[in-house]
Amino acid sequence: MSLIEGLLQTSSTVTLLGAVLFLLVLYLRASGSSSEEQGKEPPGPRPLPLLGNMLQLDLKRPYLTLCELSKKYGSIFTVHFGPKKVVVLAGYKTVKQALVNQAEDFGDRDITPVFYDFNQGHGILFANGDSWKEMRRFALTNLRDFGMGNKGSEDKILEEIPYLIEVFEKHDGQAFDTTQPVIYAVSNIISAIVYGSRFEYTDPLFTGMADRANKSIRLLGTASIQMYNMFPWLGPWIKNLTSLKEIVVDMKMEVGKLVRGLKETLNPQMCRGFVDSFLVRKQTLEESGNMDSLYHDNNLVISVTNLFGAGTDTTGTTLRWGLLLMAKYTHIQDRVQDEINRVIGSRQPLVKDRKNLPYTDAVIHEIQRLANIAPMAIPHTTSRDVTFQGYFIKKGTSVIPLLTSVLQDDSEWESPQTFNPAHFLDEQGGFVRKDAFMAFSAGRRVCLGEGLARMELFLFFTSLLQHFSFSPPPGVTEDDLDLTPSVGFTLNPSPHQLCAVSRI
């Protein structure tokens, strides 16, 4: 090596070391001054420079680590995901105080790098400010118009149920994976509301969208994506990020194709679904000369992608947990079926039947509570400097409402770790609502489709239990059925098969 090459190499090393030292000084100054100047910050484990508390976190299941930390540091504490400071809220009372009582303070969305990459501040789930307010308002208004959470939704679900039952019947009592048929059935409900029509389960465009949405949820929960959110410069070396980018590109292309098809047949006097309404609003604003409106193609495509993904995964995942739990706890399944037989008989269950099926309703709620499919919710951020329970939280701080700590709060639930429908029943066997049931989160960012999801879960679950008894595959006992969730942005059951034995 020549003298010049050696000097260049030495110079690069010195530069790198200097940069690292500079970052360390900035970090130490920032972490040491704020509490003195602005007030006491929430306690937490001491972070390492740059790495934060990363070495203490289970990156595949961070909610478990955070629950353990809450036992030591209390219901509000600070943890560092790499260099990023995050405040964690644990327990029903603390989460409710933040999300409901101080909704404005904690109501903004923390948009992590991976979600910014794919949404760019557009759409409904990962947006803030005027764009988010307008898109959410428009979505709520129009989704209700097209049946979300009302009689229109019920009709769409009742139309879909026979198709799902037919798929289950084809297996003739043999073991099969429930994932795809359940996901396709649930996807078709949001598709009918968004696009104006359902799809056949054999339609490659539809199955491709549903399968990709399902796969993206799994990838978003992997440790490597958590690492990317902490250290975005690692992006080029993260294989799962590359896979996610490919999926998102394909999904946007598919949505774009469907939107173009609807645009070609658009009738402003007869909107078929959410997309039509958006296109009509966009066209009206453009004709009036408003070219800077929020009704543009990016907001349309990303809003539709948000609605399709969220409307498919959460309900489909919960329903799959429900069938697995019925196969594991057959005495509860028997009691649900007895109630359905007594109250409904062989006719199709309807939404109005819910009030007469208190045990079934309690079982569905307990499935949601124990499944705990969104244990950390989607992170929030403070919209201004906040003093909360005596602690100072700076504007723009990431906040995690630890929903798993709410759904398993031992001061709210008699046996939080077990599957116990009695959590939602009074002494006379009547259904009891619980404030600590925050399966849909709460406050300004409460799930947009809560009403639709509740209706889908009730109608799909009761219809399937009316037609089938669910059991483990041959050679597998009820005790062998594993309730450990698989890794993902939401918690899905681990891969499994069930037998659906016809009762009719």
XYZ file of N, CA, C and O in Angstrom, residues 268-414:
588
model
N -71.877 9.755 -11.861
C -71.957 10.613 -10.662
C -73.299 10.556 -9.949
O -73.388 10.869 -8.764
N -74.327 10.138 -10.657
C -75.661 10.075 -10.051
C -75.918 8.754 -9.324
O -76.933 8.617 -8.641
N -75.006 7.804 -9.486
C -75.229 6.494 -8.889
C -73.886 5.896 -8.447
O -73.325 5.040 -9.128
N -73.362 6.374 -7.326
C -72.073 5.896 -6.825
C -72.208 4.475 -6.274
O -73.135 4.179 -5.511
N -71.264 3.620 -6.655
C -71.320 2.219 -6.251
C -70.576 1.940 -4.960
O -70.824 0.925 -4.291
N -69.616 2.811 -4.621
C -68.828 2.580 -3.426
C -67.946 3.778 -3.118
O -68.065 4.850 -3.735
N -67.035 3.583 -2.158
C -66.152 4.652 -1.696
C -65.346 5.258 -2.844
O -65.207 6.482 -2.939
N -64.813 4.424 -3.723
C -63.982 4.925 -4.825
C -64.777 5.867 -5.714
O -64.297 6.945 -6.085
N -65.989 5.465 -6.073
C -66.830 6.333 -6.907
C -67.048 7.691 -6.245
O -66.946 8.743 -6.895
N -67.360 7.683 -4.960
C -67.603 8.945 -4.250
C -66.369 9.842 -4.257
O -66.469 11.055 -4.423
N -65.202 9.231 -4.072
C -63.950 9.991 -4.086
C -63.723 10.600 -5.467
O -63.370 11.786 -5.596
N -63.935 9.783 -6.505
C -63.720 10.270 -7.874
C -64.671 11.418 -8.211
O -64.287 12.392 -8.876
N -65.907 11.311 -7.758
C -66.884 12.379 -8.017
C -66.465 13.661 -7.294
O -66.520 14.756 -7.868
N -66.046 13.530 -6.025
C -65.592 14.709 -5.290
C -64.374 15.336 -5.976
O -64.288 16.559 -6.116
N -63.430 14.524 -6.375
C -62.220 15.001 -7.059
C -62.594 15.738 -8.352
O -62.091 16.844 -8.629
N -63.492 15.154 -9.121
C -63.908 15.751 -10.394
C -64.622 17.081 -10.167
O -64.366 18.072 -10.882
N -65.482 17.136 -9.168
C -66.231 18.365 -8.860
C -65.289 19.502 -8.464
O -65.436 20.640 -8.913
N -64.302 19.181 -7.621
C -63.348 20.196 -7.172
C -62.491 20.701 -8.330
O -62.206 21.902 -8.442
N -62.080 19.791 -9.210
C -61.256 20.186 -10.351
C -62.048 21.073 -11.308
O -61.522 22.044 -11.860
N -63.322 20.746 -11.521
C -64.156 21.542 -12.419
C -64.403 22.941 -11.871
O -64.631 23.890 -12.626
N -64.338 23.057 -10.522
C -64.538 24.369 -9.904
C -63.239 25.170 -9.845
O -63.214 26.283 -9.328
N -62.144 24.592 -10.365
C -60.859 25.279 -10.407
C -59.983 25.047 -9.202
O -58.901 25.639 -9.087
N -60.414 24.185 -8.290
C -59.619 23.876 -7.095
C -58.644 22.747 -7.421
O -58.955 21.562 -7.284
N -57.437 23.119 -7.838
C -56.447 22.120 -8.256
C -55.519 21.721 -7.114
O -54.676 20.864 -7.275
N -55.672 22.362 -5.951
C -54.801 22.061 -4.811
C -55.533 21.300 -3.719
O -55.124 21.319 -2.561
N -56.618 20.657 -4.066
C -57.412 19.975 -3.044
C -56.690 18.718 -2.554
O -55.728 18.233 -3.162
N -57.178 18.177 -1.464
C -56.624 16.936 -0.891
C -57.152 15.700 -1.612
O -56.708 14.584 -1.329
N -58.082 15.910 -2.546
C -58.671 14.779 -3.279
C -57.868 14.516 -4.542
O -58.248 14.899 -5.652
N -56.715 13.881 -4.338
C -55.827 13.565 -5.466
C -55.583 12.059 -5.505
O -55.986 11.322 -4.586
N -54.908 11.594 -6.543
C -54.740 10.156 -6.769
C -53.990 9.468 -5.632
O -54.330 8.332 -5.258
N -52.967 10.119 -5.075
C -52.220 9.489 -3.992
C -53.098 9.240 -2.768
O -53.043 8.173 -2.155
N -53.916 10.237 -2.402
C -54.808 10.035 -1.264
C -55.847 8.959 -1.546
O -56.235 8.201 -0.645
N -56.294 8.866 -2.774
C -57.276 7.839 -3.125
C -56.660 6.440 -3.023
O -57.188 5.560 -2.338
N -55.542 6.233 -3.717
C -54.940 4.894 -3.756
C -54.505 4.444 -2.368
O -54.750 3.296 -1.958
N -53.900 5.338 -1.595
C -53.398 4.939 -0.272
C -54.548 4.781 0.711
O -54.525 3.884 1.561
N -55.584 5.595 0.614
C -56.763 5.407 1.472
C -57.411 4.051 1.199
O -57.785 3.332 2.135
N -57.545 3.704 -0.063
C -58.136 2.408 -0.419
C -57.259 1.266 0.081
O -57.759 0.270 0.631
N -55.941 1.409 -0.081
C -55.023 0.381 0.407
C -55.122 0.241 1.921
O -55.137 -0.885 2.452
N -55.190 1.370 2.633
C -55.359 1.348 4.092
C -56.642 0.623 4.486
O -56.639 -0.240 5.375
N -57.738 0.977 3.836
C -59.035 0.388 4.177
C -59.056 -1.104 3.885
O -59.554 -1.902 4.690
N -58.501 -1.492 2.746
C -58.502 -2.902 2.360
C -57.637 -3.718 3.316
O -58.045 -4.781 3.807
N -56.440 -3.214 3.613
C -55.541 -3.948 4.503
C -56.083 -4.072 5.907
O -56.134 -5.163 6.484
N -56.516 -2.935 6.464
C -57.033 -2.944 7.836
C -58.346 -3.710 7.927
O -58.578 -4.453 8.876
N -59.206 -3.535 6.933
C -60.506 -4.202 6.946
C -60.421 -5.690 6.726
O -61.353 -6.431 7.054
N -59.309 -6.155 6.180
C -59.119 -7.579 5.937
C -58.434 -8.261 7.119
O -58.906 -9.260 7.645
N -57.312 -7.699 7.556
C -56.461 -8.414 8.510
C -57.075 -8.535 9.899
O -57.110 -9.616 10.471
N -57.555 -7.421 10.447
C -57.973 -7.449 11.846
C -59.146 -8.399 12.078
O -59.115 -9.241 12.975
N -60.185 -8.282 11.264
C -61.364 -9.130 11.443
C -61.064 -10.576 11.062
O -61.464 -11.506 11.776
N -60.350 -10.771 9.957
C -60.010 -12.129 9.540
C -59.159 -12.849 10.578
O -59.386 -14.031 10.886
N -58.189 -12.139 11.139
C -57.318 -12.725 12.158
C -58.111 -13.081 13.410
O -57.941 -14.175 13.986
N -58.995 -12.181 13.847
C -59.805 -12.441 15.040
C -60.721 -13.644 14.830
O -60.890 -14.482 15.727
N -61.312 -13.737 13.655
C -62.199 -14.859 13.362
C -61.430 -16.183 13.378
O -61.926 -17.201 13.903
N -60.229 -16.185 12.851
C -59.406 -17.410 12.874
C -59.036 -17.791 14.303
O -59.030 -18.975 14.661
N -58.735 -16.799 15.148
C -58.500 -17.082 16.567
C -59.751 -17.714 17.188
O -59.666 -18.650 17.992
N -60.912 -17.197 16.807
C -62.153 -17.715 17.371
C -62.367 -19.188 17.062
O -62.743 -19.979 17.940
N -62.128 -19.575 15.815
C -62.308 -20.982 15.431
C -61.287 -21.868 16.138
O -61.612 -22.989 16.570
N -60.057 -21.382 16.258
C -59.021 -22.147 16.960
C -59.394 -22.337 18.434
O -59.252 -23.433 18.996
N -59.888 -21.282 19.064
C -60.263 -21.372 20.479
C -61.468 -22.290 20.679
O -61.556 -22.998 21.691
N -62.390 -22.313 19.732
C -63.524 -23.242 19.838
C -63.052 -24.693 19.729
O -63.576 -25.575 20.421
N -62.074 -24.937 18.871
C -61.539 -26.293 18.742
C -60.777 -26.716 19.993
O -60.734 -27.902 20.331
N -60.187 -25.754 20.664
C -59.408 -26.058 21.874
C -60.308 -26.196 23.106
O -60.081 -27.051 23.960
N -61.320 -25.349 23.181
C -62.211 -25.370 24.346
C -63.606 -25.816 23.890
O -64.531 -25.001 23.752
N -63.748 -27.120 23.665
C -64.977 -27.641 23.053
C -66.189 -27.478 23.971
O -67.323 -27.402 23.484
N -65.978 -27.424 25.279
C -67.126 -27.230 26.177
C -67.735 -25.839 25.987
O -68.957 -25.667 26.114
N -66.891 -24.863 25.628
C -67.412 -23.522 25.329
C -68.099 -23.536 23.972
O -69.172 -22.936 23.794
N -67.498 -24.224 22.996
C -68.124 -24.358 21.681
C -69.504 -25.001 21.815
O -70.482 -24.537 21.211
N -69.609 -26.047 22.623
C -70.904 -26.730 22.807
C -71.949 -25.774 23.375
O -73.109 -25.774 22.942
N -71.530 -24.945 24.312
C -72.480 -24.028 24.950
C -72.936 -22.943 23.968
O -74.107 -22.547 23.979
N -72.017 -22.469 23.134
C -72.393 -21.496 22.094
C -73.411 -22.122 21.145
O -74.442 -21.511 20.807
N -73.132 -23.343 20.712
C -74.034 -24.001 19.763
C -75.395 -24.292 20.380
O -76.427 -24.178 19.705
N -75.422 -24.631 21.655
C -76.700 -24.851 22.338
C -77.524 -23.572 22.348
O -78.742 -23.596 22.118
N -76.871 -22.438 22.621
C -77.584 -21.161 22.645
C -78.097 -20.806 21.256
O -79.239 -20.334 21.101
N -77.266 -21.027 20.230
C -77.695 -20.741 18.852
C -78.875 -21.631 18.480
O -79.860 -21.168 17.884
N -78.804 -22.916 18.831
C -79.905 -23.838 18.521
C -81.199 -23.387 19.193
O -82.275 -23.409 18.582
N -81.094 -22.962 20.440
C -82.276 -22.609 21.224
C -82.914 -21.305 20.738
O -84.139 -21.192 20.648
N -82.086 -20.325 20.401
C -82.601 -18.991 20.058
C -82.887 -18.840 18.563
O -83.884 -18.218 18.171
N -82.030 -19.411 17.726
C -82.123 -19.174 16.278
C -82.616 -20.402 15.516
O -83.364 -20.291 14.548
N -82.188 -21.570 15.964
C -82.539 -22.784 15.231
C -81.727 -22.891 13.953
O -80.517 -22.632 13.952
N -82.375 -23.192 12.857
C -81.652 -23.413 11.598
C -81.686 -22.210 10.668
O -81.044 -22.230 9.614
N -82.427 -21.166 11.040
C -82.469 -19.992 10.146
C -81.157 -19.210 10.233
O -80.362 -19.387 11.154
N -80.962 -18.314 9.273
C -79.751 -17.496 9.226
C -79.702 -16.529 10.417
O -80.647 -15.773 10.648
N -78.593 -16.512 11.181
C -78.450 -15.508 12.253
C -78.442 -14.095 11.673
O -77.902 -13.845 10.594
N -79.049 -13.164 12.411
C -79.105 -11.764 12.019
C -78.538 -10.898 13.138
O -78.453 -11.335 14.289
N -78.195 -9.669 12.813
C -77.616 -8.779 13.814
C -78.562 -8.592 14.995
O -78.125 -8.531 16.156
N -79.852 -8.532 14.744
C -80.823 -8.316 15.817
C -80.842 -9.463 16.818
O -81.369 -9.309 17.930
N -80.273 -10.616 16.454
C -80.235 -11.759 17.364
C -79.197 -11.590 18.475
O -79.236 -12.311 19.474
N -78.273 -10.658 18.297
C -77.173 -10.534 19.256
C -77.680 -10.352 20.695
O -77.170 -10.963 21.624
N -78.701 -9.524 20.865
C -79.196 -9.238 22.224
C -79.783 -10.463 22.899
O -79.902 -10.520 24.126
N -80.170 -11.459 22.103
C -80.733 -12.696 22.657
C -79.708 -13.823 22.758
O -80.056 -14.962 23.093
N -78.448 -13.508 22.436
C -77.363 -14.502 22.502
C -76.252 -13.973 23.404
O -75.118 -13.769 22.965
N -76.544 -13.758 24.688
C -75.543 -13.136 25.570
C -74.276 -13.967 25.735
O -73.175 -13.401 25.785
N -74.405 -15.280 25.814
C -73.206 -16.102 25.992
C -72.341 -16.053 24.734
O -71.112 -15.892 24.810
N -72.953 -16.167 23.573
C -72.209 -16.095 22.310
C -71.523 -14.745 22.175
O -70.354 -14.669 21.771
N -72.231 -13.680 22.527
C -71.654 -12.337 22.470
C -70.461 -12.225 23.415
O -69.419 -11.643 23.070
N -70.591 -12.797 24.608
C -69.493 -12.775 25.576
C -68.285 -13.559 25.044
O -67.131 -13.130 25.215
N -68.538 -14.677 24.394
C -67.448 -15.485 23.824
C -66.709 -14.696 22.746
O -65.471 -14.695 22.692
N -67.445 -14.006 21.881
C -66.809 -13.216 20.818
C -65.936 -12.119 21.420
O -64.805 -11.893 20.977
N -66.438 -11.431 22.428
C -65.642 -10.386 23.086
C -64.405 -10.975 23.762
O -63.324 -10.378 23.720
N -64.566 -12.143 24.370
C -63.421 -12.757 25.036
C -62.385 -13.248 24.026
O -61.178 -13.220 24.293
N -62.834 -13.667 22.852
C -61.898 -14.010 21.768
C -61.062 -12.790 21.414
O -59.833 -12.873 21.302
N -61.715 -11.655 21.252
C -60.988 -10.428 20.918
C -60.021 -10.026 22.024
O -58.900 -9.594 21.757
N -60.474 -10.160 23.271
C -59.613 -9.770 24.400
C -58.375 -10.648 24.472
O -57.251 -10.162 24.566
N -58.578 -11.970 24.418
C -57.444 -12.878 24.572
C -56.554 -12.890 23.332
O -55.330 -12.989 23.442
N -57.154 -12.760 22.140
C -56.357 -12.748 20.907
C -55.418 -11.555 20.877
O -54.295 -11.653 20.368
N -55.899 -10.391 21.358
C -54.978 -9.275 21.586
C -54.177 -8.971 20.317
O -52.956 -8.871 20.322
N -54.881 -8.848 19.188
C -54.179 -8.863 17.900
C -53.353 -7.605 17.621
O -52.469 -7.618 16.770
N -53.633 -6.501 18.338
C -52.837 -5.272 18.165
C -52.267 -4.869 19.517
O -52.698 -3.874 20.109
N -51.289 -5.608 20.026
C -50.835 -5.434 21.414
C -50.237 -4.067 21.719
O -50.281 -3.617 22.856
N -49.669 -3.402 20.708
C -49.052 -2.095 20.924
C -49.792 -0.987 20.167
O -49.291 0.128 20.048
N -50.990 -1.304 19.665
C -51.731 -0.365 18.827
C -50.812 0.120 17.697
O -49.796 -0.489 17.390
N -51.171 1.205 17.051
C -50.269 1.888 16.123
C -49.766 3.105 16.884
O -50.569 3.858 17.436
N -48.457 3.323 16.969
C -47.925 4.374 17.837
C -48.528 5.751 17.577
O -48.836 6.113 16.445
N -48.703 6.494 18.657
C -49.161 7.874 18.604
C -47.950 8.795 18.792
O -46.832 8.333 19.020
N -48.199 10.092 18.723
C -47.173 11.066 19.068
C -47.862 12.267 19.707
O -49.025 12.554 19.395
N -47.176 12.928 20.604
C -47.777 14.080 21.277
C -47.837 15.283 20.336
O -46.871 15.587 19.637
N -48.979 15.970 20.349
C -49.175 17.106 19.441
C -48.635 18.405 20.032
O -48.527 19.408 19.338
N -48.295 18.375 21.328
C -47.716 19.539 22.005
C -47.022 19.052 23.276
O -47.140 17.885 23.646
N -46.289 19.933 23.926
C -45.684 19.579 25.208
C -46.800 19.214 26.185
O -47.805 19.926 26.300
N -46.611 18.105 26.888
C -47.668 17.585 27.755
C -47.109 17.295 29.146
O -46.013 16.729 29.274
N -47.859 17.665 30.168
C -47.589 17.178 31.522
C -48.648 16.136 31.826
O -49.850 16.438 31.821
N -48.199 14.916 32.068
C -49.114 13.780 32.194
C -48.728 12.959 33.416
O -47.612 12.452 33.505
N -49.643 12.870 34.352
C -49.422 12.145 35.612
C -48.125 12.596 36.297
O -47.366 11.789 36.834
N -47.868 13.908 36.238
C -46.703 14.475 36.902
C -45.421 14.421 36.106
O -44.377 14.914 36.567
N -45.461 13.861 34.891
C -44.266 13.747 34.052
C -44.373 14.677 32.848
O -45.472 14.923 32.327
N -43.221 15.147 32.398
C -43.169 16.000 31.217
C -42.884 15.154 29.983
O -41.949 14.342 29.963
N -43.710 15.338 28.947
C -43.508 14.644 27.671
C -43.442 15.716 26.578
O -44.396 16.462 26.368
N -42.336 15.760 25.893
C -42.104 16.793 24.887
C -42.965 16.578 23.638
O -43.297 15.443 23.272
N -43.338 17.679 23.000
C -44.064 17.612 21.727
C -43.298 16.752 20.724
O -42.083 16.864 20.591
N -44.033 15.895 20.005
C -43.418 15.055 18.988
C -42.841 13.761 19.515
O -42.237 12.991 18.756
N -43.044 13.471 20.803
C -42.540 12.218 21.374
C -43.429 11.057 20.952
O -44.663 11.144 21.015
N -42.817 9.976 20.537
C -43.568 8.772 20.188
C -44.181 8.171 21.449
O -43.530 8.083 22.488
N -45.440 7.758 21.349
C -46.160 7.191 22.488
C -46.796 5.863 22.071
O -47.512 5.798 21.071
N -46.534 4.822 22.852
C -47.129 3.513 22.588
C -48.195 3.223 23.636
O -47.877 3.040 24.819
N -49.482 3.204 23.236
C -50.522 2.737 24.161
C -50.476 1.204 24.165
O -50.832 0.567 23.182
N -50.021 0.626 25.251
C -49.798 -0.822 25.323
C -51.138 -1.523 25.548
O -51.520 -1.832 26.680
N -51.852 -1.774 24.460
C -53.204 -2.316 24.567
C -53.227 -3.681 25.233
O -54.212 -4.042 25.893
N -52.161 -4.457 25.068
C -52.130 -5.758 25.733
C -52.202 -5.613 27.243
O -52.785 -6.448 27.932
N -51.646 -4.534 27.774
C -51.686 -4.308 29.220
C -53.075 -3.875 29.679
O -53.406 -3.981 30.864
N -53.885 -3.369 28.748
C -55.268 -3.004 29.055
C -56.145 -4.253 29.024
O -56.937 -4.511 29.931
N -55.986 -5.043 27.969
C -56.800 -6.245 27.798
C -56.414 -7.356 28.773
O -57.147 -8.337 28.921
N -55.261 -7.193 29.435
C -54.837 -8.175 30.433
C -54.552 -7.509 31.785
O -53.766 -8.026 32.588
N -55.192 -6.389 32.029
C -55.012 -5.658 33.278
C -55.672 -6.443 34.415
O -56.898 -6.612 34.439
N -54.862 -6.929 35.375
C -55.425 -7.794 36.417
C -56.306 -7.046 37.407
O -56.981 -7.671 38.238
N -56.337 -5.719 37.322
C -57.270 -4.970 38.159
C -58.627 -4.811 37.471
O -59.584 -4.318 38.081
N -58.712 -5.219 36.205
C -59.947 -5.098 35.434
C -60.556 -6.446 35.067
O -61.756 -6.546 34.798
N -59.720 -7.483 35.011
C -60.170 -8.800 34.556
C -59.858 -9.848 35.633
O -58.755 -9.892 36.158
N -60.822 -10.691 35.911
C -60.675 -11.686 36.979
C -59.551 -12.677 36.705
O -58.763 -13.014 37.588
